[in-house]
Coordinates of C-alpha atoms in Angstrom, one line a residue:
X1 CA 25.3 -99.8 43.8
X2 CA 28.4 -98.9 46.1
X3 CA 28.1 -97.6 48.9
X4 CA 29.7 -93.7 48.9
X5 CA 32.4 -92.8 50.9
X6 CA 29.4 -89.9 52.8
X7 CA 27.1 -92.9 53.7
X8 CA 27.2 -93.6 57.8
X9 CA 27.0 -97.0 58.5
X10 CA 23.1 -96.8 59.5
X11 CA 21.7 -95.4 56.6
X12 CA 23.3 -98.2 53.9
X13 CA 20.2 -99.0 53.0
X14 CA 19.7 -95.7 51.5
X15 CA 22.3 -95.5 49.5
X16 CA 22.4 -98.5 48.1
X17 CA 19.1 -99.1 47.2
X18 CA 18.3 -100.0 43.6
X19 CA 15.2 -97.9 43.3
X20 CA 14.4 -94.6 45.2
X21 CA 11.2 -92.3 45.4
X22 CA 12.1 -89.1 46.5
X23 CA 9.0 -86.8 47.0
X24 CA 9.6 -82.7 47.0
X25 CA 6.8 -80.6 48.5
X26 CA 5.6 -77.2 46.7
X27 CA 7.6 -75.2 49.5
X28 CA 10.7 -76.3 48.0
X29 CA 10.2 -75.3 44.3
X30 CA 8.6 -72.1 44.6
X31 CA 9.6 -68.6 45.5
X32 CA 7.9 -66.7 48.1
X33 CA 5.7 -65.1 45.5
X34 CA 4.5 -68.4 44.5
X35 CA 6.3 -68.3 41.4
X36 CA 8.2 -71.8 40.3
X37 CA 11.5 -71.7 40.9
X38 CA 14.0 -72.4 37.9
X39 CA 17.1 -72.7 40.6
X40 CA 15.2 -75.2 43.1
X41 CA 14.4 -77.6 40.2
X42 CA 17.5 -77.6 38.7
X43 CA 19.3 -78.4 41.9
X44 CA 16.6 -81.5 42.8
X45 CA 17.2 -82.5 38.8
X46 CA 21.5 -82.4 39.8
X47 CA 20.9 -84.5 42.5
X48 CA 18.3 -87.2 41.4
X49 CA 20.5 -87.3 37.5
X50 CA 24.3 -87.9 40.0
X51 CA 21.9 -90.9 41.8
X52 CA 20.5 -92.3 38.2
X53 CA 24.0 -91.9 37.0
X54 CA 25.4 -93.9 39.8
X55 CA 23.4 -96.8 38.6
X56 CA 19.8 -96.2 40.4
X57 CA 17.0 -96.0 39.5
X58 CA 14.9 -93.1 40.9
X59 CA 11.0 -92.0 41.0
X60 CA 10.0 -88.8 41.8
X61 CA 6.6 -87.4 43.6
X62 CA 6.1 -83.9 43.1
X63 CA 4.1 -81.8 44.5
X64 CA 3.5 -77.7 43.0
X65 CA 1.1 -78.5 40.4
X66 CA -1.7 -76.2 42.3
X67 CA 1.2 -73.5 43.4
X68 CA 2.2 -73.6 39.5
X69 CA -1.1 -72.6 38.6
X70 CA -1.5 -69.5 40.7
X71 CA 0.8 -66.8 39.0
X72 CA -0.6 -67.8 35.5
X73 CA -4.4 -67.6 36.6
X74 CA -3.9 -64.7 38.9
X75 CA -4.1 -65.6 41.7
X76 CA -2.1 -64.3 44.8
X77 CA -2.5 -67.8 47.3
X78 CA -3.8 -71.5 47.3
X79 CA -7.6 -71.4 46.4
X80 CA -9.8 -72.5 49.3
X81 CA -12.5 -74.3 47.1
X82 CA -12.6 -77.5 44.9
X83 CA -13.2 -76.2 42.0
X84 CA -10.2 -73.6 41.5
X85 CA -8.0 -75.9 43.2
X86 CA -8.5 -78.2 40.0
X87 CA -8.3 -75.5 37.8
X88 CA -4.9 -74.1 39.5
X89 CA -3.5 -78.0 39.0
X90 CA -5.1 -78.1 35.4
X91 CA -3.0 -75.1 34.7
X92 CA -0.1 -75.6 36.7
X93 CA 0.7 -79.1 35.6
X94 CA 1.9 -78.5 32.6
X95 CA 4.3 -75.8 33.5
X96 CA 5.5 -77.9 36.2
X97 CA 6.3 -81.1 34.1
X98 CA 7.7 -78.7 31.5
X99 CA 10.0 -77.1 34.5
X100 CA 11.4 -80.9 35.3
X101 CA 11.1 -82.6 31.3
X102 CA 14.0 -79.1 30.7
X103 CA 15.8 -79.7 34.1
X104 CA 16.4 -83.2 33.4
X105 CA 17.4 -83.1 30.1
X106 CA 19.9 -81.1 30.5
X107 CA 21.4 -84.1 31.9
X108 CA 20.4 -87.0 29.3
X109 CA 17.9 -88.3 31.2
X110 CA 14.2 -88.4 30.3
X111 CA 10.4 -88.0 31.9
X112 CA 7.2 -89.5 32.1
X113 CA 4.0 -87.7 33.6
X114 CA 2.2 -90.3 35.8
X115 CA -0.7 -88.6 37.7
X116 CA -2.4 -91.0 40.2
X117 CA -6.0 -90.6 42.2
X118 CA -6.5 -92.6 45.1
X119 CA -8.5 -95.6 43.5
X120 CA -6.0 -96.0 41.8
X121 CA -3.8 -97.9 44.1
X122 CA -7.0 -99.2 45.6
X123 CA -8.5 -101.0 43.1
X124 CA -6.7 -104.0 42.0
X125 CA -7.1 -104.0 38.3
X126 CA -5.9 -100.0 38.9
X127 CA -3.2 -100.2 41.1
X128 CA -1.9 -103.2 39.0
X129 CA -2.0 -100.6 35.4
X130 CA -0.2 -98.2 37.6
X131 CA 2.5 -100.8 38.7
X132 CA 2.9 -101.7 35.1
X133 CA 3.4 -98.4 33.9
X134 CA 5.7 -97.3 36.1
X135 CA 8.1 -100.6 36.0
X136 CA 8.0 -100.3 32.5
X137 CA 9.4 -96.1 32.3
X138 CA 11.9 -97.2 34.4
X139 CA 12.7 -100.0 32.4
X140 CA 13.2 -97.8 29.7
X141 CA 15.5 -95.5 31.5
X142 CA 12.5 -92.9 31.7
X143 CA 11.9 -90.4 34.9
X144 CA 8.9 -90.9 36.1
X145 CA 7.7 -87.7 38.1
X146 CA 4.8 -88.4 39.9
X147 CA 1.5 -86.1 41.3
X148 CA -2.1 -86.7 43.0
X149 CA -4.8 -86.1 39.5
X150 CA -5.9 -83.1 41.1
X151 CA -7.8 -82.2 38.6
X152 CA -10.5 -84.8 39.2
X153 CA -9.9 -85.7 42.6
X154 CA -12.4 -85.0 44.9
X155 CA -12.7 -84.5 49.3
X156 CA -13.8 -88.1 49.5
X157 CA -11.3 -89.7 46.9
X158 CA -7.6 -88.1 47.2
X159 CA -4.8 -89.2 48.8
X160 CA -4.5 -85.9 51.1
X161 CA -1.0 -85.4 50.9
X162 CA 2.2 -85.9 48.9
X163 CA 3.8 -87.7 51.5
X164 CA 1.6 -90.3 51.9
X165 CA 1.0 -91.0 48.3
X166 CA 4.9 -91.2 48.1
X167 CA 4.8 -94.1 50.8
X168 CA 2.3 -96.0 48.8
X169 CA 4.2 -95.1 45.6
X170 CA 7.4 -96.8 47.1
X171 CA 5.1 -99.8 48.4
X172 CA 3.9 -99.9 44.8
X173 CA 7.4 -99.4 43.1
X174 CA 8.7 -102.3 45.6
X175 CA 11.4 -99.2 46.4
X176 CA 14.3 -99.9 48.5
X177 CA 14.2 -96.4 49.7
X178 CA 12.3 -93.4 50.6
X179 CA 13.5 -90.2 50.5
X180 CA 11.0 -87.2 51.6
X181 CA 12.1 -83.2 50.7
X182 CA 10.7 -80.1 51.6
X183 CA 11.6 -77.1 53.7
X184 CA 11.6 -79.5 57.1
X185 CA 15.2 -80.8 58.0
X186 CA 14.3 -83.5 59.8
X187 CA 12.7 -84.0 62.8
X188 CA 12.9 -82.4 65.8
X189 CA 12.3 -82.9 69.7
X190 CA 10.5 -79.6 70.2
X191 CA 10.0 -76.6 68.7
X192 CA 13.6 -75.5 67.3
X193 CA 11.9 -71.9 66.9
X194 CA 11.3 -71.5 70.8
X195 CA 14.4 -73.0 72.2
X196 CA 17.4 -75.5 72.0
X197 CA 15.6 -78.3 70.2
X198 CA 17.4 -81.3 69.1
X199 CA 17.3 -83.4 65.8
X200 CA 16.5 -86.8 66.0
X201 CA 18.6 -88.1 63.9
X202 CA 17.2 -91.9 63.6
X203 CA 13.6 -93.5 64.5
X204 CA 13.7 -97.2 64.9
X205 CA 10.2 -97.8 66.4
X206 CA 7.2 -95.7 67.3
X207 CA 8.6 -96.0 70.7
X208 CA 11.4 -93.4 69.8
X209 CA 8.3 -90.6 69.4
X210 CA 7.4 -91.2 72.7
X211 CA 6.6 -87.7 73.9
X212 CA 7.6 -86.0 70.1
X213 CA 4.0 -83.6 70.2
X214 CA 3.2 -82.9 65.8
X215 CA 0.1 -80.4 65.4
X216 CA -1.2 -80.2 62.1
X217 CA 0.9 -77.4 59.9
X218 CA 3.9 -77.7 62.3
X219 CA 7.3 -77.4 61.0
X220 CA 9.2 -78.5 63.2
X221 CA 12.6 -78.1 62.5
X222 CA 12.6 -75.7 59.6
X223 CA 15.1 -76.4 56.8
X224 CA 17.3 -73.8 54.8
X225 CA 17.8 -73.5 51.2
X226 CA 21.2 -73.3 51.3
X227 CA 23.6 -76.6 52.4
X228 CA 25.6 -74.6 55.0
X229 CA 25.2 -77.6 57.5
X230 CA 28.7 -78.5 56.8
X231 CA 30.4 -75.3 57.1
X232 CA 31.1 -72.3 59.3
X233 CA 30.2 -71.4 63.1
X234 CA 27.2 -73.7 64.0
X235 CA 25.8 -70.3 65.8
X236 CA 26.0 -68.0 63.1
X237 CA 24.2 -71.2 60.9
X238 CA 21.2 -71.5 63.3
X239 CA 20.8 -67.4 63.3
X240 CA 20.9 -67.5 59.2
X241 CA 19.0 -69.9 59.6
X242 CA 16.4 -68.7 61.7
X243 CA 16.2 -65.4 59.5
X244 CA 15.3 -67.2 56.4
X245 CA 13.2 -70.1 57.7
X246 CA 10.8 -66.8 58.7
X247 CA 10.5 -66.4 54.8
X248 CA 10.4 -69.7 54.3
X249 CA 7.8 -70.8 56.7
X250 CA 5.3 -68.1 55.3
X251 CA 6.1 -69.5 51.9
X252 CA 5.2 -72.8 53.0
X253 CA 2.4 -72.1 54.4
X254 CA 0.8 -70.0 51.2
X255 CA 1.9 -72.8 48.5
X256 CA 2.1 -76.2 50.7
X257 CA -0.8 -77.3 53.5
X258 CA 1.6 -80.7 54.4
X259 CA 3.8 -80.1 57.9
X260 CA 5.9 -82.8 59.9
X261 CA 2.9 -84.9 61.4
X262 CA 2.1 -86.4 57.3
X263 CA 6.1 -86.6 57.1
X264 CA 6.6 -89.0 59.9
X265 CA 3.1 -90.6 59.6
X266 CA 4.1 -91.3 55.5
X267 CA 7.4 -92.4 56.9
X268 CA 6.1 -94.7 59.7
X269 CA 4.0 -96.4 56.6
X270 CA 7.2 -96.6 54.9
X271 CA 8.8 -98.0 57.2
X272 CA 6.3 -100.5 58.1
X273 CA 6.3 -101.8 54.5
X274 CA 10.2 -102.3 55.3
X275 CA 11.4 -99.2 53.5
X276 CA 13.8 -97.0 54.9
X277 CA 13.0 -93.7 54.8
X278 CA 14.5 -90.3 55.2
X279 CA 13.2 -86.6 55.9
X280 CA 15.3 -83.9 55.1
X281 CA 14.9 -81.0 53.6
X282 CA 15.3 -80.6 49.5
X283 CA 19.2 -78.1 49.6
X284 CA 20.9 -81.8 51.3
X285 CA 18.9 -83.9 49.1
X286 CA 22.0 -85.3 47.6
X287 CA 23.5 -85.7 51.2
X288 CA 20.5 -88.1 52.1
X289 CA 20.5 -89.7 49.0
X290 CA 23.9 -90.9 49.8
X291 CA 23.4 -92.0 53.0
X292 CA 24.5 -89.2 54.8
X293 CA 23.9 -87.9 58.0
X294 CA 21.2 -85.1 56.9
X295 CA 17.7 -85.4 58.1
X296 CA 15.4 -87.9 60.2
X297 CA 16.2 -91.7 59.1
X298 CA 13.7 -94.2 59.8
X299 CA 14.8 -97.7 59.9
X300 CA 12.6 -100.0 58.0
X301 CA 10.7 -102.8 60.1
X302 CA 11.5 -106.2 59.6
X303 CA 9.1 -108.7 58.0
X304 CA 6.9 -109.2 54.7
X305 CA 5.6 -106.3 53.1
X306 CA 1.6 -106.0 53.8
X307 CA -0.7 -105.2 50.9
X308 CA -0.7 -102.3 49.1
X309 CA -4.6 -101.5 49.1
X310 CA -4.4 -102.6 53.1
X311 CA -1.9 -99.8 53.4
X312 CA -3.9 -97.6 51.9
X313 CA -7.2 -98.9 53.7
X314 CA -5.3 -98.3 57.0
X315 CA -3.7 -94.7 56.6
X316 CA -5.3 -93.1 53.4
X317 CA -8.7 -94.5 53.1
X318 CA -11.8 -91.9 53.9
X319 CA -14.3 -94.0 55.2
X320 CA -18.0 -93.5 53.8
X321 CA -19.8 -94.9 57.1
X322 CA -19.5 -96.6 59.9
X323 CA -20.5 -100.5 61.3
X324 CA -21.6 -100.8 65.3
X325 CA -20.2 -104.2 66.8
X326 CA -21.0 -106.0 69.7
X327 CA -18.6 -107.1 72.1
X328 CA -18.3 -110.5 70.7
X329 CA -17.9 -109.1 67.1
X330 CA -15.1 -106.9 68.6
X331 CA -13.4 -109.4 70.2
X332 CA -13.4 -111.7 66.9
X333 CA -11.9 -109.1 64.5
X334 CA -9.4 -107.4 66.7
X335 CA -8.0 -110.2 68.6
X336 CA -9.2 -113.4 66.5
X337 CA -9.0 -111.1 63.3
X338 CA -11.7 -113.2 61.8
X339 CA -13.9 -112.1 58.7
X340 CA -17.1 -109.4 60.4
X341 CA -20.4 -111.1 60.0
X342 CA -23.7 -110.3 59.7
X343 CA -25.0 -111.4 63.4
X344 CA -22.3 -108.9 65.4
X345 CA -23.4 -105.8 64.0
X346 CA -25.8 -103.6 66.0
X347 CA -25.8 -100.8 63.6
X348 CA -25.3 -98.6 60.1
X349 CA -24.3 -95.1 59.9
X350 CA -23.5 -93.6 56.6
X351 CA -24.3 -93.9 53.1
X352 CA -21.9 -96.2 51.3
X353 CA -21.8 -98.7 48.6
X354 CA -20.7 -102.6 48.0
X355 CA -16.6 -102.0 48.2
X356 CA -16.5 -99.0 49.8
X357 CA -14.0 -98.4 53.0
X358 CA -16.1 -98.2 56.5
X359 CA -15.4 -98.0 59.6
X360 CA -15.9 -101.0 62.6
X361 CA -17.0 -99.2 65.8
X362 CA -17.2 -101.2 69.2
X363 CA -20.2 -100.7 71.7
X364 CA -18.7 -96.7 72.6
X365 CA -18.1 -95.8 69.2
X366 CA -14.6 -96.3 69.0
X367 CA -12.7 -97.2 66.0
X368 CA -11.2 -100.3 66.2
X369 CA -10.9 -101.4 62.3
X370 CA -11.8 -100.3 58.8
X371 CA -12.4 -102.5 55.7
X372 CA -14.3 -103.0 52.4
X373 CA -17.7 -104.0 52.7
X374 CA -19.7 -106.3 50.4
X375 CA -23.0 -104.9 50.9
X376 CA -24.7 -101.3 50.4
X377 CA -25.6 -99.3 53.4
X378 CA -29.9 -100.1 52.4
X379 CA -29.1 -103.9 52.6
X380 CA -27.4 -104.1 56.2
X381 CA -30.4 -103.5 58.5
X382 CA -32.0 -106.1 57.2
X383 CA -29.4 -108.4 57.7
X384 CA -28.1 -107.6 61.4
X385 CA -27.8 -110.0 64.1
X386 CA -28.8 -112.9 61.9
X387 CA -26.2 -115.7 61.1
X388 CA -25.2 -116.5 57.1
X389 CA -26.8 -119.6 57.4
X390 CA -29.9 -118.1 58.0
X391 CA -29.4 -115.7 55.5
X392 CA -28.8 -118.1 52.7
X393 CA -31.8 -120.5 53.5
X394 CA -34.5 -117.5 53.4
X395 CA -32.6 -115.4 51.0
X396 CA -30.4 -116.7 48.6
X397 CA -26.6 -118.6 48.4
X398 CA -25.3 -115.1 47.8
X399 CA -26.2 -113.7 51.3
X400 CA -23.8 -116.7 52.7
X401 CA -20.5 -114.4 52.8
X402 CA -19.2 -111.8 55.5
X403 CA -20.2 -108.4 55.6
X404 CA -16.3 -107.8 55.4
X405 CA -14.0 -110.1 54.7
X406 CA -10.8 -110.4 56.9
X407 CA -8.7 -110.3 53.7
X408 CA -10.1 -106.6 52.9
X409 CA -9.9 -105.5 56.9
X410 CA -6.9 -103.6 58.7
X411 CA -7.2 -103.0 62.5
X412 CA -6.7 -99.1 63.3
X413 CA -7.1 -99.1 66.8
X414 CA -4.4 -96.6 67.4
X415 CA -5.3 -94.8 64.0
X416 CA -7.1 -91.2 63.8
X417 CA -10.6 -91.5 62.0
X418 CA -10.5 -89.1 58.7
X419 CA -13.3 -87.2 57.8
X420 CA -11.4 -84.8 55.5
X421 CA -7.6 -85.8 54.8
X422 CA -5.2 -82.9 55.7
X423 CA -4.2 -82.6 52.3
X424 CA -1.0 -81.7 51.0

């Protein structure tokens, strides 16, 4: 791919990257009645179709399945419960995917429905089916457009947002880019509703956050839906602006539950996985396709790409209990990062199974580490503060292995514990 004449010299990476996800949150394809937008789609279906025609390839994450649903069942805002939630995405998807299968079309380019739950890149055999799959659509030329199976996902086993299912998608994809759209133009060093706030226009490191406050449902920075960026008095923009972000912002908040914090925290894992990623908002998604100067860019981190499951583990994973360590225990997984065994832990919280994700706790119940453990929460008290080779002579060859193996163990220390993910 060439780079276009619109790309700054930073953001390269972006627009020549051979593969792209670009994820598009429900804000940006619905109308403030919740309806789906024919306009929005087709103008995300221009943009993505000039990128595939340019010689890219291009996977999309979509959110709106839910906010699809609503009109058709009834419903005047985003269900509360589990059970309509499903129901609203059972309904909803299939307009949805109808919406985009039309959109694209209409510029030779076919789609393919892939919906995903959160085992699903966690388990091996599963993740690798979904790799497969989606290598070979694009293979064939095919679209894939992407969404969280909310019909059968559950509290304990979703992803919680769009945004971070699109980083593991692009982890999964082995994407050169990121590209995440919704109402948000980027990120922003305040609140750009109660002052003079500035854009940040690139993040190298988590240093460059330093002092950047995101509370959950925050927009900071609201987008427009029109590309006026460009043109015209920058004053008269940010008033226009302003008047229709009001709109906006309450649309966002009826049909979407993502804000900025899951946008730079999906980034950040992006960018982690060396991935460049941008966040902009979904009227200049051709702009940051190109490598122009629209939105938040992210520079990708240097270095091999971790796991995709330990990605996952560390920043999507809902852990189902929680191990107590001692100090020495600690000391050997966080600094040593050595396999945990049997004789550090001092206690078992939770009700979890062999290969379930759990949390590692040191002596004041901080979370210093999650991982898969080999054992159900019944066997572990029976087992604690003995050594392996103890184990195995009263109790078998099979009790000779680590509660949780270093292979299947990210330290979190600076990572929020998730009861409930935020959702998107």
């Amino acid at each position: 791919m060439t780079v276009p004449d619109t790309a700054t010299a930073g953001r390269a990476d972006i627009a020549t990257a051979t593969r792209v996800v670009v994820k598009v949150g429900s804000s940006s394809l619905t109308t403030p009645d919740g309806e789906i937008d024919g306009d929005r789609i087709g103008a995300l279906a221009a943009a993505l179709s000039a990128r595939r025609q340019d010689g890219g390839q291009v996977v999309l994450v979509s959110s709106g399945a839910i906010a699809s649903g609503l009109v058709p069942l009834g419903l005047s805002r985003r269900p509360r419960d589990l059970a309509t939630q499903q129901a609203a995405a059972s309904v909803g998807q299939g307009l949805l995917i109808a919406r985009y299968t039309a959109a694209f079309a209409r510029h030779g380019i076919g789609t393919g429905q892939v919906l995903l739950s959160a085992d699903d890149l966690m388990r091996r055999t599963h993740y690798r089916n979904a790799q497969r799959t989606l290598d070979r659509l694009l293979e064939l030329g095919v679209l894939p457009v992407v969404n969280e199976n909310d019909t059968v996902a559950t509290d304990e086993i979703r992803f919680g947002d769009n945004d971070r299912l699109a980083a593991l998608v692009a982890h999964v994809t082995r994407a050169g880019a990121l590209v995440l759209l919704s109402d948000v133009d980027g990120l922003y060093d305040g609140d750009p509703r109660r002052g003079d706030a500035q854009r940040i226009t690139e993040v190298r490191d988590r240093a460059d956050l330093d002092g950047i406050r995101l509370g959950r449902g925050l927009k900071a920075g609201q987008g427009t839906q029109d590309n006026t960026k460009a043109q015209g008095n920058a004053k008269a923009q940010r008033n226009a602006k302003a008047q229709r972000n009001a709109k906006a912002q309450g649309n966002a908040k009826a049909q979407g539950i993502g804000g900025m914090a899951t946008k730079v925290e999906a980034a950040m894992i992006a960018s982690a996985a060396g991935i460049p990623t941008v966040v902009a908002d979904a009227a200049s998604a051709a702009i940051a396709l190109g490598g122009g100067p629209a939105g938040t860019y992210f520079a990708a981190a240097r270095g091999r790409r971790p796991a995709t499951r330990l990605l996952w583990l560390k920043h999507a994973a809902v852990a189902h209990g929680s191990l107590r360590l001692d100090h020495g225990a600690v000391e050997a997984v966080v600094k040593r990062r050595a396999s945990l065994l049997p004789a550090g832990i001092t206690g078992v919280e939770g009700t979890f199974d062999a290969g379930d994700p759990v949390n590692l706790r040191d002596e004041n119940g901080t979370i210093v580490a999650r991982g898969l453990v080999n054992y159900d929460a019944t066997e572990i008290p029976g087992l604690m503060g003995r050594s392996t080779r103890w184990l195995a002579s009263k109790l078998g060859p099979e009790y000779e292995r680590e509660v949780v193996h270093r292979d299947d163990l990210v330290i979190v220390l600076a990572v929020l514990a998730r009861g409930t993910p935020p959702g998107d």
